[in-house]
Amino acid sequence: MKKLNCTHFPSCSGCDLLDLEYEEELKEKWGYMINLFSKFQDVEVLPVLGSNPHSNYRHKLQLTFAPEQRKGSGIVLGLHTKRRDKILNQIECKIQDEALSETAWALRDWANDLGLTGYNHFKQRGFLRFLSLRKSYYYNTILIGLVTRDNSRIYENEIEDLLKKIYSSFKTKSLKEKISGIIQAVNSEPTNMVLNTQERYLLYGQEKMKDRISDIEFEVGLDTFVQVNPFQTEKLYEVASNYFNSSDSVLELYSGIGALSLLISRKARFVTGIEINPNSVQSAKRCAERNNRTNVKFLQGDAGNLIKLDSLSNHNSCLVDPPRSGLSYKITRVLSERKFNKLVYISCNPETLERDAVNLRREYKLVSITPVDLFPHTEHIENIAYFESR
């Protein structure tokens, strides 16, 4: 496979490894995982499951608006530089979905035509702050989130102009992408958190769109957690669910919108998902009902507390999918006390996975690690670690 060339590499923060051929990148990531887990005796680190395609795979974007440095020359839109000293005015990207990139560039042109201002983080002024885009892999719909500093409204005729500009920008007409919704989210706080707000206005269409993983249909909103690479998501979830069978009652911690719980429920006897975000739990319950799954339920609350409930004591297996920070001390302690027969750990951070594996090693044996490349051309690598009770 040939190397990918991009105007913005290597200064852009989006890619780290664009100068490597993809086969070489996979070898480097595999070697890194073997070295990181060399202290664990008899653990099998399987070869990395590569992504096909390995370009234009990102179905979620979060870009930043900023004023052009030359006074009065409009706004820029893109990612930070690696030095974090400015926002690149992107004209291409090799890892973003093409239709999402075209939507972003058309939206920048529209904003410049209207004379809208980009947000200056240091002076804390300017209107447009961030752009959040999501695309449904299965249905080819796009959800747009415009994050603004205040609640000044964008008029209906301006949205009509935006839609015309977006549709005329699509180079690949056969893809038939449709804009499912445009949402204005207000964020006046001096923070880099993109969707750090509850004040939202629906400017067009719907607030959520539908997508599918395998035969499971679910809802996606602007802040719903869904893996950004849909070409690898089903592969990741298939590997994880294959560890379970009809003798397993599975407790999933950090279950999100419940897509993986529902996939596991096809093989396991029963699945209980625990998630702290109430909106995600409601989405998961609707998802279970929509997909006619009766051997799965979802609970809202802190996993470290709910895992101790007597009503969940009959669960003999566990799956965890924590954030990059890994497992909290409380969760690690409870997992050791409960001592599940099987523990499947999906990790987006090899270093915190290694730390947690060390903390769990007295009660659990690390059997295998399956790296799955969800983020080609970056240093990130997703992993599925399988533990058995000692």
Short mmCIF file of C-alpha atoms in Angstrom, two decimals:
data_model
loop_
_atom_site.label_atom_id
_atom_site.label_comp_id
_atom_site.label_asym_id
_atom_site.label_seq_id
_atom_site.Cartn_x
_atom_site.Cartn_y
_atom_site.Cartn_z
CA MET A 1 0.00 0.00 0.00
CA LYS A 2 1.35 3.38 -0.96
CA LYS A 3 1.97 6.17 1.52
CA LEU A 4 -0.66 8.90 1.71
CA ASN A 5 0.36 12.48 0.96
CA CYS A 6 -1.34 15.43 2.65
CA THR A 7 -0.72 19.16 2.38
CA HIS A 8 -0.88 19.57 6.15
CA PHE A 9 1.44 16.71 7.21
CA PRO A 10 3.41 16.69 9.49
CA SER A 11 2.33 19.93 11.22
CA CYS A 12 -1.32 18.87 11.65
CA SER A 13 -2.27 17.11 14.89
CA GLY A 14 -4.61 14.73 13.08
CA CYS A 15 -1.97 12.24 11.86
CA ASP A 16 1.32 10.94 13.26
CA LEU A 17 2.30 8.13 10.88
CA LEU A 18 1.27 9.30 7.42
CA ASP A 19 4.87 8.90 6.24
CA LEU A 20 4.78 5.11 6.79
CA GLU A 21 3.33 2.51 4.46
CA TYR A 22 0.33 0.98 6.20
CA GLU A 23 1.82 -2.54 6.50
CA GLU A 24 4.85 -1.03 8.26
CA GLU A 25 2.60 0.93 10.61
CA LEU A 26 0.77 -2.26 11.63
CA LYS A 27 4.09 -4.00 12.32
CA GLU A 28 5.24 -1.10 14.50
CA LYS A 29 2.01 -1.12 16.50
CA TRP A 30 2.22 -4.89 16.99
CA GLY A 31 5.83 -4.64 18.15
CA TYR A 32 4.88 -1.89 20.58
CA MET A 33 2.17 -4.07 22.15
CA ILE A 34 4.48 -7.10 22.39
CA ASN A 35 7.12 -5.02 24.14
CA LEU A 36 4.65 -3.29 26.49
CA PHE A 37 3.21 -6.61 27.73
CA SER A 38 6.45 -8.62 27.76
CA LYS A 39 6.31 -8.85 31.60
CA PHE A 40 3.16 -11.00 31.43
CA GLN A 41 4.10 -14.64 31.16
CA ASP A 42 2.39 -16.69 28.45
CA VAL A 43 0.20 -13.84 27.18
CA GLU A 44 -0.52 -14.09 23.46
CA VAL A 45 -0.40 -10.76 21.60
CA LEU A 46 -2.10 -11.43 18.29
CA PRO A 47 -1.21 -9.55 15.08
CA VAL A 48 -3.00 -6.22 14.63
CA LEU A 49 -6.30 -6.39 12.77
CA GLY A 50 -5.80 -3.71 10.13
CA SER A 51 -8.45 -1.38 8.76
CA ASN A 52 -9.84 -1.66 5.27
CA PRO A 53 -10.02 1.09 4.15
CA HIS A 54 -7.24 2.83 6.06
CA SER A 55 -8.00 6.28 4.62
CA ASN A 56 -11.10 8.50 4.88
CA TYR A 57 -12.41 6.33 7.71
CA ARG A 58 -13.36 8.91 10.36
CA HIS A 59 -17.14 9.31 10.59
CA LYS A 60 -16.92 11.88 13.38
CA LEU A 61 -15.12 15.26 13.20
CA GLN A 62 -14.57 18.01 15.74
CA LEU A 63 -12.96 21.05 14.13
CA THR A 64 -12.21 24.49 15.52
CA PHE A 65 -13.10 27.90 14.11
CA ALA A 66 -10.68 30.79 14.54
CA PRO A 67 -10.21 34.26 13.07
CA GLU A 68 -7.72 34.48 10.24
CA GLN A 69 -4.49 35.95 11.61
CA ARG A 70 -4.53 38.66 8.97
CA LYS A 71 -7.06 41.17 10.26
CA GLY A 72 -10.35 41.27 8.41
CA SER A 73 -9.69 38.30 6.14
CA GLY A 74 -12.36 35.95 7.50
CA ILE A 75 -12.31 32.71 9.50
CA VAL A 76 -10.33 29.48 9.41
CA LEU A 77 -11.57 25.99 10.22
CA GLY A 78 -9.54 22.90 11.01
CA LEU A 79 -7.47 21.03 13.56
CA HIS A 80 -4.74 22.36 15.83
CA THR A 81 -1.14 22.11 14.84
CA LYS A 82 0.95 19.61 16.80
CA ARG A 83 2.53 22.59 18.59
CA ARG A 84 -0.97 23.78 19.57
CA ASP A 85 0.01 27.30 18.51
CA LYS A 86 -2.66 27.84 15.84
CA ILE A 87 -5.61 26.37 13.97
CA LEU A 88 -4.84 25.07 10.50
CA ASN A 89 -7.12 26.25 7.73
CA GLN A 90 -7.60 22.76 6.32
CA ILE A 91 -8.14 22.14 2.65
CA GLU A 92 -7.86 18.34 2.77
CA CYS A 93 -7.63 15.39 5.14
CA LYS A 94 -6.69 11.80 4.37
CA ILE A 95 -8.44 10.22 7.36
CA GLN A 96 -11.75 12.13 7.46
CA ASP A 97 -14.74 10.82 5.53
CA GLU A 98 -14.78 12.71 2.23
CA ALA A 99 -18.39 13.87 2.49
CA LEU A 100 -17.75 15.21 6.01
CA SER A 101 -14.70 17.12 4.77
CA GLU A 102 -16.72 18.58 1.90
CA THR A 103 -19.46 19.55 4.36
CA ALA A 104 -16.91 21.28 6.61
CA TRP A 105 -15.27 23.27 3.81
CA ALA A 106 -18.68 24.31 2.40
CA LEU A 107 -19.75 25.44 5.87
CA ARG A 108 -16.59 27.55 6.20
CA ASP A 109 -17.34 29.23 2.85
CA TRP A 110 -20.92 29.86 3.97
CA ALA A 111 -19.73 31.44 7.24
CA ASN A 112 -17.30 33.69 5.38
CA ASP A 113 -20.01 34.72 2.91
CA LEU A 114 -22.20 35.77 5.85
CA GLY A 115 -19.33 37.61 7.55
CA LEU A 116 -19.57 35.45 10.69
CA THR A 117 -16.61 35.70 13.06
CA GLY A 118 -14.39 32.94 14.38
CA TYR A 119 -13.79 32.68 18.12
CA ASN A 120 -10.57 34.11 19.54
CA HIS A 121 -9.77 31.95 22.57
CA PHE A 122 -7.40 34.50 24.11
CA LYS A 123 -9.69 37.52 23.73
CA GLN A 124 -12.83 35.39 24.29
CA ARG A 125 -14.77 36.97 21.48
CA GLY A 126 -16.12 35.86 18.14
CA PHE A 127 -19.24 33.87 17.26
CA LEU A 128 -18.34 30.46 15.78
CA ARG A 129 -16.29 28.20 18.09
CA PHE A 130 -16.44 24.57 16.98
CA LEU A 131 -17.92 22.35 14.30
CA SER A 132 -19.05 18.84 15.18
CA LEU A 133 -19.97 16.48 12.34
CA ARG A 134 -21.18 12.88 12.41
CA LYS A 135 -22.07 10.56 9.58
CA SER A 136 -24.25 7.46 9.73
CA TYR A 137 -22.30 4.66 8.06
CA TYR A 138 -25.38 2.61 7.24
CA TYR A 139 -27.82 5.35 6.22
CA ASN A 140 -25.40 7.97 4.75
CA THR A 141 -26.92 10.82 6.76
CA ILE A 142 -24.94 13.68 8.30
CA LEU A 143 -25.59 15.48 11.59
CA ILE A 144 -24.14 18.99 11.98
CA GLY A 145 -23.41 20.73 15.27
CA LEU A 146 -22.47 24.42 15.19
CA VAL A 147 -21.04 25.48 18.56
CA THR A 148 -21.33 29.23 19.11
CA ARG A 149 -20.23 31.61 21.87
CA ASP A 150 -23.72 33.06 22.39
CA ASN A 151 -27.30 32.30 21.42
CA SER A 152 -27.57 34.74 18.53
CA ARG A 153 -29.86 32.94 16.12
CA ILE A 154 -29.08 31.79 12.61
CA TYR A 155 -32.00 32.56 10.30
CA GLU A 156 -33.97 30.04 8.25
CA ASN A 157 -32.94 31.53 4.90
CA GLU A 158 -29.28 31.32 5.97
CA ILE A 159 -29.73 27.60 6.74
CA GLU A 160 -31.33 27.11 3.31
CA ASP A 161 -28.28 28.72 1.72
CA LEU A 162 -26.01 26.47 3.79
CA LEU A 163 -27.81 23.31 2.64
CA LYS A 164 -27.55 24.37 -1.02
CA LYS A 165 -23.84 25.06 -0.62
CA ILE A 166 -23.21 21.70 1.07
CA TYR A 167 -25.10 19.65 -1.49
CA SER A 168 -23.41 21.42 -4.40
CA SER A 169 -19.99 20.71 -2.81
CA PHE A 170 -20.34 16.91 -2.80
CA LYS A 171 -17.94 15.58 -5.41
CA THR A 172 -19.10 11.97 -5.16
CA LYS A 173 -22.74 12.33 -6.13
CA SER A 174 -23.38 8.58 -5.98
CA LEU A 175 -22.94 8.57 -2.18
CA LYS A 176 -26.27 10.39 -1.77
CA GLU A 177 -25.45 11.83 1.65
CA LYS A 178 -28.31 13.73 3.24
CA ILE A 179 -28.17 16.30 6.04
CA SER A 180 -30.37 14.86 8.77
CA GLY A 181 -30.09 17.75 11.21
CA ILE A 182 -28.37 21.02 12.05
CA ILE A 183 -28.06 21.97 15.72
CA GLN A 184 -26.73 25.16 17.31
CA ALA A 185 -25.09 24.52 20.69
CA VAL A 186 -24.11 27.49 22.84
CA ASN A 187 -20.82 27.34 24.78
CA SER A 188 -19.80 30.60 26.44
CA GLU A 189 -17.35 29.00 28.88
CA PRO A 190 -13.58 29.61 28.39
CA THR A 191 -12.93 25.92 27.76
CA ASN A 192 -11.86 23.69 24.90
CA MET A 193 -14.66 21.22 25.65
CA VAL A 194 -16.63 21.21 22.39
CA LEU A 195 -20.11 20.29 23.64
CA ASN A 196 -19.86 21.62 27.19
CA THR A 197 -23.42 22.92 27.08
CA GLN A 198 -27.08 22.01 27.47
CA GLU A 199 -28.37 25.08 25.58
CA ARG A 200 -29.19 23.85 22.09
CA TYR A 201 -31.44 24.91 19.23
CA LEU A 202 -32.60 22.70 16.39
CA LEU A 203 -32.09 24.73 13.23
CA TYR A 204 -33.05 22.03 10.73
CA GLY A 205 -34.22 18.40 10.63
CA GLN A 206 -33.79 16.07 13.59
CA GLU A 207 -31.57 16.09 16.69
CA LYS A 208 -30.54 12.45 16.23
CA MET A 209 -30.00 10.05 13.36
CA LYS A 210 -30.03 6.28 13.08
CA ASP A 211 -27.12 3.95 12.38
CA ARG A 212 -26.44 0.21 12.52
CA ILE A 213 -23.74 -2.20 13.65
CA SER A 214 -24.44 -5.65 12.23
CA ASP A 215 -28.20 -6.08 12.71
CA ILE A 216 -28.42 -3.68 15.67
CA GLU A 217 -30.00 -0.28 14.96
CA PHE A 218 -29.30 2.57 17.38
CA GLU A 219 -29.59 6.36 17.78
CA VAL A 220 -26.72 8.79 17.34
CA GLY A 221 -26.67 12.34 18.69
CA LEU A 222 -23.91 14.93 18.69
CA ASP A 223 -22.45 13.70 21.97
CA THR A 224 -23.25 9.99 21.68
CA PHE A 225 -20.19 7.79 22.06
CA VAL A 226 -19.76 5.67 18.95
CA GLN A 227 -16.45 4.43 17.56
CA VAL A 228 -15.27 6.81 14.82
CA ASN A 229 -14.18 4.05 12.40
CA PRO A 230 -17.29 2.07 11.39
CA PHE A 231 -15.26 -0.21 9.12
CA GLN A 232 -13.53 -1.60 12.23
CA THR A 233 -16.27 -1.27 14.84
CA GLU A 234 -18.10 -4.44 13.83
CA LYS A 235 -14.78 -6.31 13.78
CA LEU A 236 -13.91 -5.01 17.27
CA TYR A 237 -17.29 -5.94 18.70
CA GLU A 238 -17.30 -9.34 17.02
CA VAL A 239 -13.96 -10.25 18.64
CA ALA A 240 -15.25 -9.09 22.05
CA SER A 241 -18.60 -10.90 21.81
CA ASN A 242 -16.98 -14.17 20.67
CA TYR A 243 -15.57 -14.67 24.18
CA PHE A 244 -19.07 -15.28 25.53
CA ASN A 245 -21.52 -18.17 25.14
CA SER A 246 -24.91 -19.35 26.37
CA SER A 247 -23.54 -20.21 29.83
CA ASP A 248 -22.51 -16.60 30.50
CA SER A 249 -24.45 -13.88 32.28
CA VAL A 250 -22.49 -10.78 31.36
CA LEU A 251 -22.13 -7.50 33.21
CA GLU A 252 -20.98 -4.70 30.90
CA LEU A 253 -19.52 -1.61 32.56
CA TYR A 254 -19.45 1.69 30.63
CA SER A 255 -22.13 0.31 28.28
CA GLY A 256 -22.94 3.64 26.55
CA ILE A 257 -25.87 3.38 24.14
CA GLY A 258 -25.89 -0.40 24.50
CA ALA A 259 -24.89 -1.55 21.00
CA LEU A 260 -22.24 -3.98 22.27
CA SER A 261 -24.51 -5.28 25.04
CA LEU A 262 -27.12 -6.10 22.42
CA LEU A 263 -24.59 -7.86 20.20
CA ILE A 264 -23.35 -9.92 23.15
CA SER A 265 -26.95 -10.81 24.04
CA ARG A 266 -27.15 -12.87 20.84
CA LYS A 267 -24.65 -15.32 22.39
CA ALA A 268 -24.90 -14.89 26.17
CA ARG A 269 -27.71 -16.04 28.45
CA PHE A 270 -28.27 -12.54 29.82
CA VAL A 271 -26.55 -9.13 29.70
CA THR A 272 -26.80 -6.16 32.07
CA GLY A 273 -25.29 -2.88 30.95
CA ILE A 274 -24.29 -0.18 33.46
CA GLU A 275 -23.81 3.40 32.28
CA ILE A 276 -23.62 6.68 34.21
CA ASN A 277 -24.99 8.93 31.42
CA PRO A 278 -28.81 8.95 31.73
CA ASN A 279 -29.33 9.98 28.08
CA SER A 280 -27.23 7.04 26.89
CA VAL A 281 -29.18 4.65 29.12
CA GLN A 282 -32.49 5.85 27.69
CA SER A 283 -31.11 5.41 24.17
CA ALA A 284 -29.94 1.91 25.09
CA LYS A 285 -33.39 0.95 26.41
CA ARG A 286 -35.05 2.24 23.23
CA CYS A 287 -32.46 0.35 21.21
CA ALA A 288 -33.22 -2.91 23.04
CA GLU A 289 -36.94 -2.42 22.49
CA ARG A 290 -36.48 -1.52 18.80
CA ASN A 291 -34.36 -4.64 18.25
CA ASN A 292 -36.66 -6.94 20.26
CA ARG A 293 -33.97 -8.02 22.74
CA THR A 294 -35.49 -9.37 25.95
CA ASN A 295 -32.38 -10.89 27.56
CA VAL A 296 -30.68 -7.56 28.18
CA LYS A 297 -31.33 -4.69 30.58
CA PHE A 298 -29.64 -1.36 31.35
CA LEU A 299 -29.05 0.39 34.66
CA GLN A 300 -28.09 4.03 35.15
CA GLY A 301 -25.55 4.95 37.81
CA ASP A 302 -21.98 4.66 39.00
CA ALA A 303 -20.54 1.28 37.99
CA GLY A 304 -18.44 1.01 41.16
CA ASN A 305 -21.60 1.13 43.26
CA LEU A 306 -24.06 -0.82 41.10
CA ILE A 307 -21.71 -3.74 40.52
CA LYS A 308 -22.11 -4.58 44.24
CA LEU A 309 -25.91 -5.03 44.03
CA ASP A 310 -27.15 -8.42 45.23
CA SER A 311 -29.41 -8.61 42.18
CA LEU A 312 -26.31 -8.71 39.96
CA SER A 313 -24.43 -11.35 41.95
CA ASN A 314 -25.45 -14.10 39.50
CA HIS A 315 -23.42 -12.56 36.65
CA ASN A 316 -20.39 -14.77 36.07
CA SER A 317 -18.65 -12.73 33.33
CA CYS A 318 -17.76 -9.08 32.85
CA LEU A 319 -16.87 -6.74 30.02
CA VAL A 320 -15.41 -3.27 30.57
CA ASP A 321 -14.87 -0.50 28.01
CA PRO A 322 -13.48 2.42 30.06
CA PRO A 323 -12.28 5.84 28.84
CA ARG A 324 -8.60 6.52 28.11
CA SER A 325 -7.91 6.96 31.84
CA GLY A 326 -8.67 3.26 32.35
CA LEU A 327 -10.29 1.65 35.37
CA SER A 328 -10.69 3.59 38.59
CA TYR A 329 -9.22 2.16 41.80
CA LYS A 330 -12.76 1.40 43.02
CA ILE A 331 -13.66 -0.59 39.90
CA THR A 332 -10.36 -2.49 39.99
CA ARG A 333 -10.91 -3.40 43.65
CA VAL A 334 -14.49 -4.58 43.07
CA LEU A 335 -13.47 -6.64 40.03
CA SER A 336 -10.85 -8.36 42.19
CA GLU A 337 -13.37 -8.99 44.96
CA ARG A 338 -16.08 -10.32 42.62
CA LYS A 339 -13.64 -12.52 40.67
CA PHE A 340 -15.62 -13.13 37.48
CA ASN A 341 -14.88 -16.29 35.48
CA LYS A 342 -14.15 -14.15 32.42
CA LEU A 343 -13.13 -10.54 32.07
CA VAL A 344 -13.00 -8.88 28.64
CA TYR A 345 -11.39 -5.43 28.61
CA ILE A 346 -11.70 -3.13 25.58
CA SER A 347 -9.03 -0.45 25.80
CA CYS A 348 -8.26 2.67 23.77
CA ASN A 349 -5.07 3.30 25.78
CA PRO A 350 -2.42 0.53 25.95
CA GLU A 351 -0.62 2.19 28.87
CA THR A 352 -3.63 2.25 31.18
CA LEU A 353 -4.53 -1.28 30.05
CA GLU A 354 -1.04 -2.43 31.08
CA ARG A 355 -1.39 -0.64 34.46
CA ASP A 356 -4.79 -2.20 35.11
CA ALA A 357 -3.59 -5.65 34.07
CA VAL A 358 -0.82 -5.38 36.68
CA ASN A 359 -3.36 -4.38 39.33
CA LEU A 360 -5.63 -7.31 38.42
CA ARG A 361 -2.97 -10.00 38.03
CA ARG A 362 -3.40 -11.55 41.51
CA GLU A 363 -7.00 -12.55 40.72
CA TYR A 364 -6.96 -12.74 36.90
CA LYS A 365 -4.60 -14.25 34.35
CA LEU A 366 -4.09 -12.19 31.19
CA VAL A 367 -4.55 -14.75 28.42
CA SER A 368 -4.53 -12.80 25.18
CA ILE A 369 -4.56 -9.35 23.58
CA THR A 370 -6.08 -8.61 20.19
CA PRO A 371 -5.01 -5.20 18.80
CA VAL A 372 -7.55 -3.64 16.43
CA ASP A 373 -6.45 -0.62 14.41
CA LEU A 374 -9.36 1.81 14.65
CA PHE A 375 -7.11 4.82 14.07
CA PRO A 376 -4.84 4.28 11.04
CA HIS A 377 -2.03 6.82 10.54
CA THR A 378 -2.12 7.83 14.20
CA GLU A 379 -0.22 6.43 17.18
CA HIS A 380 -3.44 5.13 18.76
CA ILE A 381 -4.34 1.45 18.87
CA GLU A 382 -7.47 -0.20 20.34
CA ASN A 383 -7.07 -3.53 22.15
CA ILE A 384 -9.24 -6.33 23.44
CA ALA A 385 -7.68 -8.07 26.43
CA TYR A 386 -9.05 -11.38 27.65
CA PHE A 387 -8.60 -12.41 31.30
CA GLU A 388 -9.57 -15.59 33.11
CA SER A 389 -10.04 -16.04 36.84
CA ARG A 390 -7.08 -17.70 38.56
#
